[in-house]
GROMACS .gro file of C-alpha atoms in nm:
model
  452
    1MET     CA    1  -0.359  -2.340  -2.551
    2LEU     CA    2  -0.148  -2.207  -2.264
    3ARG     CA    3  -0.326  -2.169  -1.929
    4VAL     CA    4  -0.170  -1.928  -1.681
    5ALA     CA    5  -0.270  -1.840  -1.325
    6VAL     CA    6  -0.180  -1.493  -1.200
    7VAL     CA    7  -0.198  -1.471  -0.820
    8GLY     CA    8  -0.292  -1.118  -0.718
    9SER     CA    9  -0.527  -0.871  -0.889
   10GLY     CA   10  -0.343  -0.549  -0.809
   11PRO     CA   11  -0.164  -0.349  -1.080
   12SER     CA   12   0.129  -0.592  -1.118
   13GLY     CA   13  -0.105  -0.891  -1.157
   14VAL     CA   14  -0.340  -0.715  -1.398
   15TYR     CA   15  -0.050  -0.583  -1.606
   16ALA     CA   16   0.096  -0.936  -1.621
   17ALA     CA   17  -0.240  -1.073  -1.740
   18GLN     CA   18  -0.269  -0.796  -1.997
   19SER     CA   19   0.080  -0.861  -2.133
   20LEU     CA   20   0.006  -1.231  -2.163
   21VAL     CA   21  -0.311  -1.196  -2.370
   22GLN     CA   22  -0.185  -0.907  -2.586
   23GLN     CA   23   0.140  -1.071  -2.697
   24ARG     CA   24   0.148  -1.241  -3.038
   25GLU     CA   25   0.427  -1.495  -2.999
   26VAL     CA   26   0.211  -1.759  -2.831
   27PRO     CA   27  -0.151  -1.767  -2.952
   28GLY     CA   28  -0.444  -1.882  -2.742
   29VAL     CA   29  -0.324  -1.784  -2.394
   30ARG     CA   30  -0.594  -1.790  -2.126
   31VAL     CA   31  -0.538  -1.630  -1.786
   32ASP     CA   32  -0.712  -1.675  -1.451
   33VAL     CA   33  -0.640  -1.389  -1.209
   34LEU     CA   34  -0.673  -1.524  -0.855
   35ASP     CA   35  -0.709  -1.313  -0.543
   36ARG     CA   36  -0.754  -1.388  -0.174
   37LEU     CA   37  -1.016  -1.114  -0.152
   38PRO     CA   38  -1.356  -1.121  -0.322
   39ALA     CA   39  -1.276  -0.777  -0.469
   40PRO     CA   40  -1.011  -0.698  -0.732
   41TYR     CA   41  -0.757  -0.414  -0.776
   42GLY     CA   42  -0.531  -0.478  -0.476
   43LEU     CA   43  -0.370  -0.164  -0.334
   44VAL     CA   44  -0.559   0.059  -0.576
   45ARG     CA   45  -0.875  -0.034  -0.384
   46TYR     CA   46  -0.723  -0.093  -0.042
   47GLY     CA   47  -0.413   0.128  -0.034
   48VAL     CA   48  -0.487   0.451  -0.219
   49ALA     CA   49  -0.634   0.716   0.012
   50PRO     CA   50  -1.009   0.763  -0.045
   51ASP     CA   51  -0.967   1.134  -0.116
   52HIS     CA   52  -0.721   1.063  -0.401
   53GLU     CA   53  -0.991   1.004  -0.659
   54LYS     CA   54  -0.766   1.067  -0.960
   55ILE     CA   55  -0.536   0.779  -0.863
   56LYS     CA   56  -0.831   0.559  -0.768
   57SER     CA   57  -0.973   0.617  -1.116
   58LEU     CA   58  -0.700   0.380  -1.237
   59THR     CA   59  -0.947   0.106  -1.150
   60GLY     CA   60  -1.116   0.188  -1.481
   61ASN     CA   61  -0.805   0.076  -1.670
   62LEU     CA   62  -0.765  -0.235  -1.454
   63ARG     CA   63  -1.133  -0.314  -1.500
   64SER     CA   64  -1.109  -0.306  -1.879
   65VAL     CA   65  -0.830  -0.566  -1.862
   66LEU     CA   66  -1.020  -0.797  -1.626
   67GLU     CA   67  -1.327  -0.778  -1.851
   68ASP     CA   68  -1.127  -0.921  -2.145
   69ASP     CA   69  -1.283  -1.249  -2.261
   70ARG     CA   70  -0.944  -1.420  -2.235
   71ILE     CA   71  -0.905  -1.326  -1.867
   72ARG     CA   72  -1.111  -1.458  -1.576
   73PHE     CA   73  -1.121  -1.310  -1.226
   74LEU     CA   74  -1.145  -1.564  -0.942
   75GLY     CA   75  -1.161  -1.399  -0.601
   76ASN     CA   76  -1.202  -1.547  -0.254
   77LEU     CA   77  -0.917  -1.793  -0.319
   78GLU     CA   78  -0.624  -1.806  -0.078
   79VAL     CA   79  -0.317  -1.958  -0.240
   80GLY     CA   80  -0.071  -2.125  -0.006
   81GLY     CA   81  -0.318  -2.273   0.241
   82GLU     CA   82  -0.434  -2.632   0.270
   83GLY     CA   83  -0.719  -2.574   0.025
   84LEU     CA   84  -0.498  -2.449  -0.257
   85THR     CA   85  -0.126  -2.513  -0.231
   86THR     CA   86   0.129  -2.376  -0.474
   87ALA     CA   87   0.199  -2.732  -0.587
   88ARG     CA   88  -0.170  -2.793  -0.662
   89LEU     CA   89  -0.192  -2.466  -0.852
   90LEU     CA   90   0.093  -2.577  -1.076
   91GLU     CA   91  -0.098  -2.899  -1.146
   92LEU     CA   92  -0.396  -2.698  -1.269
   93TYR     CA   93  -0.208  -2.445  -1.485
   94HIS     CA   94   0.087  -2.453  -1.722
   95ALA     CA   95   0.242  -2.158  -1.541
   96VAL     CA   96   0.179  -1.946  -1.232
   97VAL     CA   97   0.280  -1.581  -1.189
   98TYR     CA   98   0.285  -1.465  -0.826
   99CYS     CA   99   0.208  -1.094  -0.780
  100VAL     CA  100   0.133  -1.093  -0.407
  101GLY     CA  101   0.286  -0.762  -0.301
  102ALA     CA  102   0.448  -0.679   0.032
  103ALA     CA  103   0.199  -0.720   0.314
  104ARG     CA  104   0.413  -0.661   0.624
  105ASP     CA  105   0.540  -0.329   0.758
  106ARG     CA  106   0.887  -0.270   0.898
  107MET     CA  107   0.923  -0.221   1.273
  108LEU     CA  108   1.107   0.066   1.439
  109GLY     CA  109   1.288  -0.177   1.668
  110ILE     CA  110   1.272   0.045   1.977
  111PRO     CA  111   1.148  -0.008   2.335
  112GLY     CA  112   0.777   0.049   2.391
  113GLU     CA  113   0.670  -0.036   2.039
  114GLU     CA  114   0.430  -0.297   2.179
  115LEU     CA  115   0.227  -0.038   2.374
  116ALA     CA  116  -0.141   0.012   2.299
  117GLY     CA  117  -0.184   0.299   2.058
  118VAL     CA  118   0.122   0.214   1.849
  119HIS     CA  119   0.030   0.087   1.502
  120SER     CA  120   0.166   0.057   1.155
  121ALA     CA  121   0.055   0.309   0.898
  122THR     CA  122  -0.041   0.003   0.691
  123ALA     CA  123  -0.301  -0.096   0.952
  124PHE     CA  124  -0.441   0.258   0.960
  125VAL     CA  125  -0.461   0.273   0.579
  126SER     CA  126  -0.632  -0.068   0.569
  127TRP     CA  127  -0.888   0.052   0.822
  128TYR     CA  128  -0.993   0.370   0.646
  129SER     CA  129  -0.975   0.192   0.308
  130GLY     CA  130  -1.221  -0.078   0.418
  131HIS     CA  131  -0.994  -0.383   0.402
  132PRO     CA  132  -1.183  -0.677   0.556
  133ASP     CA  133  -0.878  -0.784   0.763
  134ALA     CA  134  -0.841  -0.441   0.925
  135GLY     CA  135  -0.899  -0.377   1.294
  136ALA     CA  136  -1.085  -0.075   1.430
  137PHE     CA  137  -0.935   0.254   1.545
  138ASP     CA  138  -1.087   0.461   1.826
  139LEU     CA  139  -0.956   0.816   1.798
  140GLY     CA  140  -1.179   0.973   2.061
  141GLY     CA  141  -0.909   1.000   2.328
  142VAL     CA  142  -0.632   1.106   2.090
  143ARG     CA  143  -0.527   1.472   2.105
  144SER     CA  144  -0.182   1.442   1.954
  145ALA     CA  145  -0.054   1.189   1.700
  146VAL     CA  146   0.296   1.114   1.576
  147VAL     CA  147   0.360   0.969   1.231
  148VAL     CA  148   0.714   0.834   1.192
  149GLY     CA  149   0.829   0.847   0.830
  150ALA     CA  150   0.877   1.079   0.537
  151GLY     CA  151   0.719   0.904   0.239
  152ASN     CA  152   0.386   0.932   0.063
  153VAL     CA  153   0.217   0.684   0.298
  154ALA     CA  154   0.323   0.898   0.595
  155VAL     CA  155   0.179   1.203   0.418
  156ASP     CA  156  -0.144   1.014   0.348
  157VAL     CA  157  -0.209   0.910   0.707
  158THR     CA  158  -0.110   1.256   0.833
  159ARG     CA  159  -0.359   1.413   0.595
  160MET     CA  160  -0.636   1.170   0.688
  161LEU     CA  161  -0.588   1.239   1.060
  162ALA     CA  162  -0.612   1.614   1.001
  163ARG     CA  163  -0.880   1.625   0.732
  164GLY     CA  164  -1.232   1.731   0.815
  165VAL     CA  165  -1.526   1.496   0.771
  166PRO     CA  166  -1.706   1.717   0.512
  167GLU     CA  167  -1.421   1.650   0.267
  168LEU     CA  168  -1.436   1.274   0.334
  169GLU     CA  169  -1.812   1.222   0.308
  170PRO     CA  170  -1.808   1.223  -0.075
  171THR     CA  171  -1.551   0.940  -0.079
  172ASP     CA  172  -1.605   0.563  -0.056
  173MET     CA  173  -1.463   0.547   0.298
  174PRO     CA  174  -1.651   0.291   0.511
  175GLN     CA  175  -1.909   0.443   0.740
  176PRO     CA  176  -1.747   0.316   1.066
  177ALA     CA  177  -1.414   0.480   0.973
  178LEU     CA  178  -1.589   0.803   0.876
  179GLY     CA  179  -1.774   0.804   1.209
  180ALA     CA  180  -1.453   0.744   1.405
  181LEU     CA  181  -1.278   1.030   1.226
  182ALA     CA  182  -1.579   1.254   1.290
  183ALA     CA  183  -1.549   1.181   1.662
  184SER     CA  184  -1.171   1.226   1.658
  185GLY     CA  185  -1.012   1.446   1.920
  186VAL     CA  186  -0.692   1.487   1.720
  187ARG     CA  187  -0.569   1.846   1.716
  188ALA     CA  188  -0.199   1.805   1.641
  189VAL     CA  189  -0.024   1.566   1.401
  190ARG     CA  190   0.354   1.557   1.390
  191MET     CA  191   0.520   1.384   1.095
  192VAL     CA  192   0.876   1.305   1.203
  193ALA     CA  193   1.179   1.213   0.991
  194ARG     CA  194   1.519   1.086   1.097
  195ARG     CA  195   1.696   1.273   0.820
  196GLY     CA  196   1.652   1.610   0.653
  197PRO     CA  197   1.392   1.740   0.409
  198SER     CA  198   1.616   1.694   0.104
  199GLN     CA  199   1.626   1.317   0.178
  200ALA     CA  200   1.249   1.283   0.224
  201LYS     CA  201   1.074   1.034  -0.006
  202PHE     CA  202   0.739   1.209  -0.043
  203THR     CA  203   0.646   1.368  -0.375
  204THR     CA  204   0.574   1.738  -0.408
  205LYS     CA  205   0.211   1.697  -0.509
  206GLU     CA  206   0.131   1.496  -0.196
  207LEU     CA  207   0.333   1.734   0.023
  208ARG     CA  208   0.152   2.042  -0.108
  209GLU     CA  209  -0.183   1.887  -0.019
  210LEU     CA  210  -0.097   1.920   0.350
  211GLY     CA  211  -0.101   2.298   0.310
  212THR     CA  212  -0.444   2.311   0.144
  213LEU     CA  213  -0.660   2.135   0.405
  214PRO     CA  214  -0.947   2.353   0.531
  215GLY     CA  215  -0.911   2.442   0.899
  216VAL     CA  216  -0.558   2.300   0.920
  217ALA     CA  217  -0.239   2.497   0.985
  218THR     CA  218   0.075   2.334   0.841
  219ARG     CA  219   0.421   2.444   0.950
  220VAL     CA  220   0.787   2.345   0.977
  221GLU     CA  221   1.049   2.442   1.235
  222PRO     CA  222   1.286   2.690   1.063
  223ALA     CA  223   1.584   2.569   1.268
  224GLU     CA  224   1.536   2.214   1.144
  225LEU     CA  225   1.517   2.324   0.782
  226ALA     CA  226   1.834   2.528   0.831
  227LEU     CA  227   2.023   2.212   0.930
  228ASP     CA  228   1.981   2.074   0.578
  229PRO     CA  229   2.295   2.157   0.377
  230ALA     CA  230   2.084   2.219   0.066
  231TYR     CA  231   1.845   2.461   0.234
  232ALA     CA  232   2.069   2.768   0.227
  233ASP     CA  233   2.339   2.655  -0.018
  234GLN     CA  234   2.223   2.719  -0.375
  235ASP     CA  235   2.494   2.498  -0.525
  236ALA     CA  236   2.397   2.209  -0.298
  237ALA     CA  237   2.029   2.262  -0.380
  238ALA     CA  238   2.102   2.265  -0.755
  239ALA     CA  239   2.262   1.921  -0.724
  240LEU     CA  240   1.945   1.771  -0.576
  241PRO     CA  241   1.683   1.582  -0.780
  242ALA     CA  242   1.404   1.809  -0.903
  243VAL     CA  243   1.151   1.662  -0.660
  244ALA     CA  244   1.373   1.736  -0.360
  245ARG     CA  245   1.427   2.095  -0.479
  246ARG     CA  246   1.054   2.150  -0.514
  247ASN     CA  247   0.991   1.996  -0.173
  248LEU     CA  248   1.236   2.237  -0.012
  249GLU     CA  249   1.057   2.532  -0.167
  250VAL     CA  250   0.721   2.412  -0.035
  251LEU     CA  251   0.865   2.363   0.313
  252ARG     CA  252   1.031   2.705   0.302
  253GLY     CA  253   0.687   2.859   0.265
  254TRP     CA  254   0.564   2.684   0.580
  255ALA     CA  255   0.863   2.765   0.800
  256GLY     CA  256   0.769   2.937   1.119
  257SER     CA  257   0.399   2.985   1.044
  258ARG     CA  258   0.184   2.958   1.354
  259PRO     CA  259  -0.151   2.776   1.384
  260ASP     CA  260  -0.473   2.961   1.455
  261THR     CA  261  -0.560   2.746   1.755
  262ALA     CA  262  -0.814   2.998   1.879
  263GLY     CA  263  -1.040   2.891   1.597
  264GLY     CA  264  -1.004   2.525   1.689
  265ALA     CA  265  -0.778   2.456   1.390
  266ARG     CA  266  -0.584   2.137   1.368
  267GLU     CA  267  -0.210   2.160   1.327
  268ILE     CA  268   0.032   1.960   1.113
  269LEU     CA  269   0.394   2.003   1.215
  270LEU     CA  270   0.668   1.847   1.001
  271ARG     CA  271   0.978   1.763   1.205
  272PHE     CA  272   1.320   1.666   1.072
  273TYR     CA  273   1.647   1.531   1.214
  274LEU     CA  274   1.479   1.335   1.493
  275ARG     CA  275   1.555   0.964   1.541
  276PRO     CA  276   1.297   0.760   1.741
  277VAL     CA  277   1.460   0.589   2.039
  278GLU     CA  278   1.167   0.494   2.267
  279VAL     CA  279   0.791   0.490   2.286
  280LEU     CA  280   0.685   0.626   2.624
  281GLY     CA  281   0.396   0.459   2.805
  282GLY     CA  282   0.171   0.542   3.094
  283PRO     CA  283   0.059   0.320   3.382
  284ASP     CA  284  -0.238   0.203   3.174
  285GLY     CA  285  -0.008   0.044   2.918
  286ARG     CA  286  -0.095   0.298   2.651
  287VAL     CA  287   0.137   0.526   2.462
  288ARG     CA  288   0.173   0.877   2.603
  289GLY     CA  289   0.460   1.004   2.392
  290MET     CA  290   0.781   0.937   2.204
  291ARG     CA  291   1.143   1.009   2.280
  292PHE     CA  292   1.363   1.119   1.993
  293GLU     CA  293   1.734   1.184   1.961
  294ARG     CA  294   1.832   1.492   1.767
  295THR     CA  295   2.040   1.402   1.462
  296ALA     CA  296   2.261   1.615   1.240
  297PRO     CA  297   2.402   1.579   0.886
  298ASP     CA  298   2.723   1.376   0.885
  299GLY     CA  299   2.861   1.532   0.566
  300ARG     CA  300   2.824   1.207   0.369
  301GLY     CA  301   2.452   1.216   0.300
  302GLY     CA  302   2.355   1.048   0.627
  303VAL     CA  303   2.298   1.161   0.984
  304THR     CA  304   2.463   1.110   1.319
  305GLY     CA  305   2.323   1.128   1.671
  306THR     CA  306   2.393   1.436   1.880
  307GLY     CA  307   2.314   1.304   2.227
  308ALA     CA  308   2.034   1.558   2.270
  309TYR     CA  309   1.685   1.418   2.330
  310GLU     CA  310   1.330   1.547   2.300
  311ASP     CA  311   1.004   1.400   2.427
  312VAL     CA  312   0.692   1.452   2.217
  313GLU     CA  313   0.338   1.398   2.346
  314ALA     CA  314   0.129   1.142   2.158
  315GLN     CA  315  -0.168   0.917   2.227
  316LEU     CA  316  -0.133   0.758   1.883
  317VAL     CA  317   0.186   0.656   1.701
  318LEU     CA  318   0.185   0.537   1.340
  319ARG     CA  319   0.507   0.402   1.195
  320SER     CA  320   0.557   0.437   0.820
  321VAL     CA  321   0.911   0.320   0.758
  322GLY     CA  322   0.865   0.074   0.474
  323TYR     CA  323   0.718  -0.263   0.378
  324LEU     CA  324   0.840  -0.619   0.354
  325GLY     CA  325   0.713  -0.917   0.160
  326VAL     CA  326   0.594  -1.220   0.354
  327PRO     CA  327   0.671  -1.584   0.272
  328LEU     CA  328   0.414  -1.771   0.066
  329PRO     CA  329   0.406  -2.138   0.171
  330GLY     CA  330   0.557  -2.346  -0.104
  331LEU     CA  331   0.775  -2.074  -0.255
  332PRO     CA  332   1.140  -1.995  -0.171
  333PHE     CA  333   1.188  -1.668   0.016
  334ASP     CA  334   1.474  -1.430   0.091
  335ALA     CA  335   1.400  -1.294   0.439
  336ALA     CA  336   1.664  -1.021   0.408
  337THR     CA  337   1.502  -0.859   0.106
  338GLY     CA  338   1.144  -0.975   0.163
  339THR     CA  339   1.132  -1.111  -0.192
  340VAL     CA  340   1.117  -1.441  -0.380
  341PRO     CA  341   1.454  -1.524  -0.541
  342HIS     CA  342   1.424  -1.498  -0.918
  343ALA     CA  343   1.610  -1.460  -1.246
  344ALA     CA  344   1.432  -1.216  -1.479
  345GLY     CA  345   1.105  -1.314  -1.308
  346ARG     CA  346   1.164  -1.692  -1.304
  347VAL     CA  347   1.145  -1.829  -0.949
  348VAL     CA  348   1.483  -1.969  -0.845
  349ARG     CA  349   1.487  -2.285  -0.632
  350GLU     CA  350   1.819  -2.407  -0.493
  351GLY     CA  351   2.012  -2.207  -0.747
  352ARG     CA  352   1.811  -2.313  -1.052
  353ALA     CA  353   1.523  -2.145  -1.235
  354SER     CA  354   1.193  -2.323  -1.175
  355VAL     CA  355   1.027  -2.322  -1.516
  356GLY     CA  356   0.654  -2.267  -1.468
  357GLU     CA  357   0.682  -2.045  -1.160
  358TYR     CA  358   0.726  -1.669  -1.192
  359VAL     CA  359   0.703  -1.348  -0.988
  360ALA     CA  360   0.621  -0.985  -1.063
  361GLY     CA  361   0.564  -0.670  -0.859
  362TRP     CA  362   0.686  -0.605  -0.506
  363ILE     CA  363   0.738  -0.974  -0.423
  364LYS     CA  364   0.985  -0.975  -0.713
  365ARG     CA  365   1.171  -0.645  -0.673
  366GLY     CA  366   1.079  -0.522  -0.325
  367PRO     CA  367   0.848  -0.230  -0.234
  368THR     CA  368   0.990   0.023  -0.476
  369GLY     CA  369   0.856   0.246  -0.751
  370VAL     CA  370   0.510   0.379  -0.826
  371ILE     CA  371   0.206   0.207  -0.975
  372GLY     CA  372   0.339   0.251  -1.328
  373THR     CA  373   0.665   0.074  -1.236
  374ASN     CA  374   0.470  -0.250  -1.230
  375ARG     CA  375   0.411  -0.245  -1.605
  376PRO     CA  376   0.774  -0.295  -1.724
  377CYS     CA  377   0.831  -0.529  -1.429
  378ALA     CA  378   0.539  -0.748  -1.543
  379LYS     CA  379   0.653  -0.736  -1.905
  380GLU     CA  380   0.997  -0.867  -1.814
  381THR     CA  381   0.841  -1.160  -1.627
  382VAL     CA  382   0.597  -1.237  -1.909
  383SER     CA  383   0.885  -1.232  -2.157
  384SER     CA  384   1.059  -1.503  -1.953
  385LEU     CA  385   0.738  -1.706  -1.935
  386LEU     CA  386   0.688  -1.685  -2.311
  387GLN     CA  387   1.041  -1.807  -2.370
  388ASP     CA  388   0.945  -2.117  -2.170
  389ALA     CA  389   0.604  -2.158  -2.337
  390GLY     CA  390   0.705  -2.442  -2.567
  391ALA     CA  391   0.808  -2.666  -2.280
  392LEU     CA  392   0.518  -2.553  -2.058
  393ALA     CA  393   0.243  -2.622  -2.311
  394ARG     CA  394   0.340  -2.987  -2.353
  395ARG     CA  395   0.202  -3.072  -2.009
  396GLU     CA  396  -0.158  -3.197  -2.004
  397LEU     CA  397  -0.402  -3.021  -1.769
  398PRO     CA  398  -0.760  -3.064  -1.648
  399ASP     CA  399  -1.017  -2.919  -1.890
  400ASP     CA  400  -1.111  -2.630  -1.662
  401PRO     CA  401  -0.925  -2.545  -1.339
  402LEU     CA  402  -1.239  -2.380  -1.202
  403GLU     CA  403  -1.418  -2.714  -1.177
  404ALA     CA  404  -1.123  -2.865  -0.991
  405LEU     CA  405  -1.120  -2.570  -0.750
  406ARG     CA  406  -1.490  -2.611  -0.678
  407ALA     CA  407  -1.449  -2.985  -0.636
  408ALA     CA  408  -1.193  -2.912  -0.364
  409GLY     CA  409  -1.459  -2.720  -0.168
  410LEU     CA  410  -1.338  -2.373  -0.268
  411ARG     CA  411  -1.591  -2.103  -0.351
  412PRO     CA  412  -1.443  -1.862  -0.604
  413VAL     CA  413  -1.604  -1.523  -0.662
  414GLU     CA  414  -1.620  -1.468  -1.037
  415TRP     CA  415  -1.666  -1.133  -1.212
  416PRO     CA  416  -2.047  -1.128  -1.177
  417GLY     CA  417  -1.998  -1.175  -0.802
  418TRP     CA  418  -1.769  -0.872  -0.792
  419LEU     CA  419  -2.028  -0.670  -0.988
  420SER     CA  420  -2.281  -0.768  -0.721
  421ILE     CA  421  -2.045  -0.632  -0.453
  422GLU     CA  422  -2.019  -0.306  -0.648
  423ALA     CA  423  -2.397  -0.283  -0.669
  424ALA     CA  424  -2.434  -0.353  -0.296
  425GLU     CA  425  -2.181  -0.080  -0.214
  426ALA     CA  426  -2.370   0.166  -0.433
  427ASP     CA  427  -2.693   0.074  -0.251
  428LEU     CA  428  -2.521   0.118   0.085
  429GLY     CA  429  -2.400   0.462  -0.015
  430ARG     CA  430  -2.748   0.569  -0.124
  431SER     CA  431  -2.896   0.450   0.205
  432LEU     CA  432  -2.644   0.671   0.390
  433GLY     CA  433  -2.694   0.973   0.168
  434ARG     CA  434  -2.347   0.927   0.021
  435ARG     CA  435  -2.193   0.793  -0.296
  436SER     CA  436  -2.080   0.430  -0.315
  437VAL     CA  437  -1.948   0.318   0.026
  438LYS     CA  438  -1.718   0.021   0.079
  439ILE     CA  439  -1.833  -0.289   0.262
  440PRO     CA  440  -1.550  -0.338   0.515
  441ASP     CA  441  -1.602  -0.695   0.641
  442TRP     CA  442  -1.567  -1.049   0.505
  443ALA     CA  443  -1.923  -1.152   0.584
  444GLY     CA  444  -2.068  -0.850   0.408
  445LEU     CA  445  -1.849  -0.893   0.101
  446ARG     CA  446  -1.925  -1.264   0.068
  447ALA     CA  447  -2.295  -1.209   0.118
  448ALA     CA  448  -2.298  -0.936  -0.147
  449ALA     CA  449  -2.116  -1.172  -0.385
  450GLY     CA  450  -2.385  -1.436  -0.332
  451LEU     CA  451  -2.182  -1.674  -0.113
  452ALA     CA  452  -2.385  -1.639   0.206
   0.00000   0.00000   0.00000
């Protein structure tokens, strides 16, 4: 029997576990899916916006995999610390597949980024998604917010800042986050991109949502759209990917529309061709605005600075300019790419494949693709592991790794513990007159799992 540990219970980890138990080349594979958190599903639980219920419903598919008799969920286990090193994990299992994602956001690298009120979009998403590591956000003194970026995460946080509480109450958003958004003073959200709309990374479905929010006026500056070579040139537009063409049409419909501020409406303004150069602070050490340099197309698909600058008011700045993987103690790491060096999923140490150690997901390929991209990525890694199975299975292991983990003082949360968390969140929602509501703190999660 081949015992495999998969570290990470997000889509890439669950797909890896599924591929391992469904293959027929090596019979009798058993998989333990380990996670640092007591709750499974990774970014599907803690990264998908609470109002995107269709995407969040993917948890049903992930759940069916984790309920397979050949797969065991073990949460509340941090791999890489003193309690459970990567070396110890390899002593307990024939093979380990690391699917740990990309937990760090990229910085803008500009003066003033350390000011109070400047955060990563990742931190904001973690907060309203109920991640137990997240800090709190106080939006009461924020009138104007700037979101730097032009991808789906930037669209998500823009939408959440502008959305009304009645649309969020039916979601599983933690009560403290819902209360903070209810007390929010935000009236204007500017989503700012360095390049033009045809280079934006958001998808059309997410973009369109910004124009359907009740009580929110969404617009674009016509002059900024006109700078895009594909905006007025039909031949240039025809050469664009289909998503970019559709995005331009959506933006065309918003160009020049004015908000109904008399009715207290919130405004979303999409800005293009503005490069952030400085975060402006006040005497209290808090952000009061951002300075941007106007850019222009350089004729080669990029942009160049024009020397013209614009200051934009903001009491909150969220940067959404990409993610990076973080080193896991005990594994090699390429700081430039934020990934673990690998060959077809096999971890590479000092130029040689380390048989028994594998990677899948963002820590393997970088933060690219959509949720479905993780499936073929995991299959490639599992294929490499299965090719090594003959050599791996010859190594003798303890009878049950779980007993060794407990003997080391670790307290894994098994599947019944996760079901107890689900039940506690349903009870919390009922007590608040809502549907299931996430427990957003470590103590609450562990208590609900029966570890208190």
